[in-house]
Amino acid sequence: EVQLVESGGGLVQPGGSLRLSCAASGFTFSSYDMHWVRQATGKGLEWVSAIGTAGDTYYPGSVKGRFTISRENAKNSLYLQMNSLRAGDTAVYYCARGRIGGDYVDFDYWGQGTLVTVSS
Amino acid sequence: QSVLTQPPSVSEAPRQRVTISCSGSSSNIGNNAVNWYQQLPGKAPKLLIYYDDLLPSGVSDRFSGSKSGTSASLAISGLQSEDEADYYCAAWDDRLNGWVFGGGTKLTVL
């Protein structure tokens, strides 16, 4: 059974840093792209970052230069280092597995999320 | 403002059919596959439709997807109270070089 379990969320002051983790199990972690998606309370989903099997990384403009996604295949773990945090980064952060088909890509499994609150 | 446009809410009676639209552009829906996600209250999103119109294993065939040009639609037939949820469309955007989501549509089963 595929499982993704996020951890590391909490309360942090504006300008601070936080590192999220996602523990994966039930599949060959190294063979899949992985993503972080966030959701502010009462708002929609926003893609935050992606990392490919070769370690290539992707970010939207809203977090580029502040967030760093990484993976440790030996530990079946995904990370998100978040620096220079702002109030607008307050959200539940989900990790998601990226599935790649012939002509499609989707997020086929999601974790339960971890809450990050940026406030003084 | 989301890159993909969805109606904020839709409602319909039980056993009826409802459709949710998702409008994009040539850089996203017009050139890439659309996925739909269902988010039940208080839960994580779940993949509902992938590659425009395919159902993952275990998803009821009351759900269906379609795409035409730069727009996509999700249809739910035989509505049940358990279908009350938020629904999101998503696609890769070639111009932004990233994933984009619709703002989400809240489905209420009357």
Short mmCIF file of C-alpha atoms in Angstrom, two decimals:
data_model
loop_
_atom_site.label_atom_id
_atom_site.label_comp_id
_atom_site.label_asym_id
_atom_site.label_seq_id
_atom_site.Cartn_x
_atom_site.Cartn_y
_atom_site.Cartn_z
CA GLU A 1 0.00 0.00 0.00
CA VAL A 2 1.38 3.38 -1.04
CA GLN A 3 1.76 5.73 1.91
CA LEU A 4 3.03 9.28 2.10
CA VAL A 5 3.40 10.84 5.54
CA GLU A 6 4.37 14.48 5.92
CA SER A 7 5.92 16.01 9.02
CA GLY A 8 7.77 19.11 10.13
CA GLY A 9 5.00 21.69 10.00
CA GLY A 10 4.46 24.22 12.73
CA LEU A 11 4.45 27.89 13.68
CA VAL A 12 7.30 30.04 12.37
CA GLN A 13 7.89 33.77 12.37
CA PRO A 14 7.99 35.79 9.16
CA GLY A 15 11.45 35.58 7.66
CA GLY A 16 12.09 32.25 9.36
CA SER A 17 12.82 28.81 7.98
CA LEU A 18 11.23 25.39 8.19
CA ARG A 19 12.02 21.99 6.73
CA LEU A 20 9.22 19.62 5.79
CA SER A 21 9.68 15.89 5.34
CA CYS A 22 7.65 13.27 3.55
CA ALA A 23 8.21 9.60 4.34
CA ALA A 24 7.24 7.31 1.48
CA SER A 25 6.48 3.60 1.60
CA GLY A 26 4.81 0.90 -0.44
CA PHE A 27 6.52 1.71 -3.75
CA THR A 28 9.96 2.13 -5.30
CA PHE A 29 10.53 5.73 -4.25
CA SER A 30 13.55 6.32 -6.48
CA SER A 31 11.50 5.55 -9.61
CA TYR A 32 8.99 8.37 -9.19
CA ASP A 33 8.94 12.13 -9.50
CA MET A 34 7.68 13.76 -6.33
CA HIS A 35 5.82 17.00 -5.70
CA TRP A 36 4.78 19.42 -3.00
CA VAL A 37 1.35 21.06 -3.27
CA ARG A 38 -0.05 23.52 -0.74
CA GLN A 39 -3.49 24.76 0.22
CA ALA A 40 -4.22 27.83 2.28
CA THR A 41 -7.23 27.56 4.56
CA GLY A 42 -10.41 27.81 2.52
CA LYS A 43 -8.43 28.24 -0.71
CA GLY A 44 -7.49 26.14 -3.70
CA LEU A 45 -4.51 23.96 -4.48
CA GLU A 46 -1.18 25.47 -5.50
CA TRP A 47 1.75 23.46 -6.87
CA VAL A 48 4.91 24.35 -4.95
CA SER A 49 7.74 22.22 -6.30
CA ALA A 50 8.74 19.03 -8.06
CA ILE A 51 11.81 16.82 -8.19
CA GLY A 52 12.51 14.27 -10.86
CA THR A 53 14.13 10.88 -10.50
CA ALA A 54 17.42 12.39 -11.67
CA GLY A 55 17.22 15.15 -9.08
CA ASP A 56 16.06 17.85 -11.48
CA THR A 57 13.91 20.44 -9.71
CA TYR A 58 11.07 22.76 -10.66
CA TYR A 59 9.41 25.67 -8.88
CA PRO A 60 6.73 28.27 -9.58
CA GLY A 61 7.75 31.90 -9.43
CA SER A 62 6.05 32.40 -6.06
CA VAL A 63 8.60 30.25 -4.20
CA LYS A 64 11.62 30.13 -6.52
CA GLY A 65 14.75 31.18 -4.69
CA ARG A 66 13.15 30.64 -1.27
CA PHE A 67 12.14 26.97 -1.30
CA THR A 68 14.35 23.98 -2.09
CA ILE A 69 13.03 20.51 -2.78
CA SER A 70 15.29 17.51 -2.31
CA ARG A 71 15.10 13.76 -1.95
CA GLU A 72 17.04 11.02 -0.22
CA ASN A 73 16.27 7.78 -2.01
CA ALA A 74 18.13 5.63 0.50
CA LYS A 75 15.69 6.84 3.14
CA ASN A 76 12.61 6.96 0.89
CA SER A 77 12.23 10.57 1.89
CA LEU A 78 11.27 13.85 0.27
CA TYR A 79 12.08 17.23 1.77
CA LEU A 80 11.11 20.86 1.35
CA GLN A 81 13.42 23.49 2.81
CA MET A 82 11.49 26.73 3.14
CA ASN A 83 13.39 29.97 3.80
CA SER A 84 12.35 33.63 4.04
CA LEU A 85 8.85 32.55 4.94
CA ARG A 86 5.98 34.98 4.52
CA ALA A 87 2.43 35.10 5.85
CA GLY A 88 1.25 34.09 2.39
CA ASP A 89 3.09 30.76 2.76
CA THR A 90 0.68 29.73 5.51
CA ALA A 91 -1.00 26.55 4.27
CA VAL A 92 -1.32 22.82 4.53
CA TYR A 93 1.53 21.29 2.56
CA TYR A 94 0.92 17.97 0.81
CA CYS A 95 3.48 15.71 -0.78
CA ALA A 96 2.27 13.84 -3.81
CA ARG A 97 3.64 11.11 -6.04
CA GLY A 98 4.01 11.98 -9.69
CA ARG A 99 2.98 9.21 -12.05
CA ILE A 100 4.21 9.37 -15.62
CA GLY A 101 2.40 7.54 -18.40
CA GLY A 102 3.03 7.62 -22.11
CA ASP A 103 1.54 11.05 -22.71
CA TYR A 104 0.36 12.04 -19.29
CA VAL A 105 1.50 12.92 -15.82
CA ASP A 106 -0.64 13.04 -12.72
CA PHE A 107 -0.44 13.05 -8.93
CA ASP A 108 -1.79 9.63 -8.08
CA TYR A 109 -1.14 9.48 -4.33
CA TRP A 110 -1.19 12.25 -1.74
CA GLY A 111 -0.17 12.45 1.89
CA GLN A 112 -2.45 13.78 4.61
CA GLY A 113 -0.65 17.12 4.77
CA THR A 114 1.23 19.14 7.37
CA LEU A 115 0.21 22.64 8.48
CA VAL A 116 2.67 25.51 8.24
CA THR A 117 1.69 28.75 9.94
CA VAL A 118 3.78 31.88 9.39
CA SER A 119 2.93 34.48 11.99
CA SER A 120 4.53 36.72 14.58
CA GLN B 1 -6.64 34.39 -9.73
CA SER B 2 -6.11 30.80 -10.92
CA VAL B 3 -4.70 30.04 -14.35
CA LEU B 4 -7.49 27.52 -14.94
CA THR B 5 -11.03 28.83 -14.45
CA GLN B 6 -13.72 26.82 -12.70
CA PRO B 7 -17.11 27.87 -11.34
CA PRO B 8 -16.85 28.39 -7.58
CA SER B 9 -19.87 26.22 -6.88
CA VAL B 10 -22.47 23.96 -8.44
CA SER B 11 -25.46 22.21 -6.94
CA GLU B 12 -27.88 19.57 -8.05
CA ALA B 13 -30.37 17.13 -6.60
CA PRO B 14 -29.60 13.50 -5.81
CA ARG B 15 -29.68 11.05 -8.75
CA GLN B 16 -29.26 13.93 -11.21
CA ARG B 17 -26.24 14.79 -13.39
CA VAL B 18 -23.92 17.75 -12.98
CA THR B 19 -21.00 19.06 -14.99
CA ILE B 20 -18.07 21.17 -13.85
CA SER B 21 -16.16 23.18 -16.41
CA CYS B 22 -12.47 24.06 -16.49
CA SER B 23 -11.27 26.72 -18.92
CA GLY B 24 -7.64 27.27 -19.81
CA SER B 25 -5.46 28.26 -22.74
CA SER B 26 -3.28 26.83 -25.47
CA SER B 27 -0.30 26.62 -23.11
CA ASN B 28 -2.05 24.31 -20.66
CA ILE B 29 -5.29 22.48 -21.47
CA GLY B 30 -4.91 23.08 -25.19
CA ASN B 31 -1.59 21.21 -25.31
CA ASN B 32 -1.50 18.93 -22.27
CA ALA B 33 -3.58 16.34 -20.47
CA VAL B 34 -6.08 17.40 -17.83
CA ASN B 35 -6.44 15.73 -14.47
CA TRP B 36 -9.25 16.09 -11.97
CA TYR B 37 -8.99 15.75 -8.21
CA GLN B 38 -11.69 15.26 -5.62
CA GLN B 39 -11.21 16.66 -2.14
CA LEU B 40 -13.70 15.48 0.45
CA PRO B 41 -14.19 17.76 3.48
CA GLY B 42 -11.14 17.68 5.72
CA LYS B 43 -9.30 15.19 3.53
CA ALA B 44 -6.38 15.22 1.12
CA PRO B 45 -7.07 15.45 -2.61
CA LYS B 46 -7.60 12.22 -4.52
CA LEU B 47 -6.99 11.58 -8.22
CA LEU B 48 -10.39 11.27 -9.90
CA ILE B 49 -9.74 11.54 -13.66
CA TYR B 50 -6.41 11.44 -15.49
CA TYR B 51 -5.32 11.99 -19.11
CA ASP B 52 -8.52 13.94 -19.83
CA ASP B 53 -11.00 11.09 -19.49
CA LEU B 54 -9.49 8.02 -17.83
CA LEU B 55 -10.63 6.66 -14.48
CA PRO B 56 -8.12 5.33 -11.94
CA SER B 57 -8.85 1.91 -10.55
CA GLY B 58 -11.54 2.05 -7.90
CA VAL B 59 -13.17 5.27 -9.07
CA SER B 60 -16.88 4.95 -9.81
CA ASP B 61 -17.91 5.10 -13.46
CA ARG B 62 -20.47 7.74 -12.47
CA PHE B 63 -17.54 10.11 -12.99
CA SER B 64 -16.41 11.01 -16.50
CA GLY B 65 -14.10 13.55 -18.08
CA SER B 66 -13.87 15.21 -21.45
CA LYS B 67 -11.82 17.85 -23.21
CA SER B 68 -12.29 20.04 -26.24
CA GLY B 69 -9.76 22.64 -27.29
CA THR B 70 -8.78 24.72 -24.28
CA SER B 71 -11.63 23.57 -22.04
CA ALA B 72 -12.32 20.43 -20.04
CA SER B 73 -15.32 19.13 -18.15
CA LEU B 74 -16.04 16.74 -15.33
CA ALA B 75 -19.45 15.08 -15.27
CA ILE B 76 -20.97 13.26 -12.34
CA SER B 77 -24.11 11.22 -12.91
CA GLY B 78 -26.45 9.64 -10.39
CA LEU B 79 -25.44 12.18 -7.76
CA GLN B 80 -25.08 10.94 -4.20
CA SER B 81 -24.60 12.82 -0.97
CA GLU B 82 -21.11 11.31 -0.70
CA ASP B 83 -20.12 13.23 -3.85
CA GLU B 84 -20.24 16.52 -1.91
CA ALA B 85 -16.68 17.74 -2.20
CA ASP B 86 -14.38 20.24 -3.84
CA TYR B 87 -13.25 19.36 -7.35
CA TYR B 88 -10.08 20.68 -8.98
CA CYS B 89 -8.79 20.49 -12.53
CA ALA B 90 -5.05 20.59 -13.20
CA ALA B 91 -2.69 20.63 -16.15
CA TRP B 92 0.93 21.31 -17.00
CA ASP B 93 1.49 24.81 -18.38
CA ASP B 94 4.17 25.05 -21.08
CA ARG B 95 4.54 28.83 -20.75
CA LEU B 96 4.84 28.85 -16.96
CA ASN B 97 6.83 25.59 -16.99
CA GLY B 98 4.84 24.33 -14.03
CA TRP B 99 1.61 22.75 -12.86
CA VAL B 100 -1.50 24.88 -12.65
CA PHE B 101 -4.77 24.17 -10.89
CA GLY B 102 -8.26 25.53 -11.21
CA GLY B 103 -9.64 27.47 -8.29
CA GLY B 104 -11.85 24.54 -7.33
CA THR B 105 -15.58 23.93 -7.51
CA LYS B 106 -17.65 23.11 -4.45
CA LEU B 107 -20.35 20.57 -5.25
CA THR B 108 -23.47 20.58 -3.12
CA VAL B 109 -25.95 17.74 -3.42
CA LEU B 110 -29.30 19.28 -2.53
#
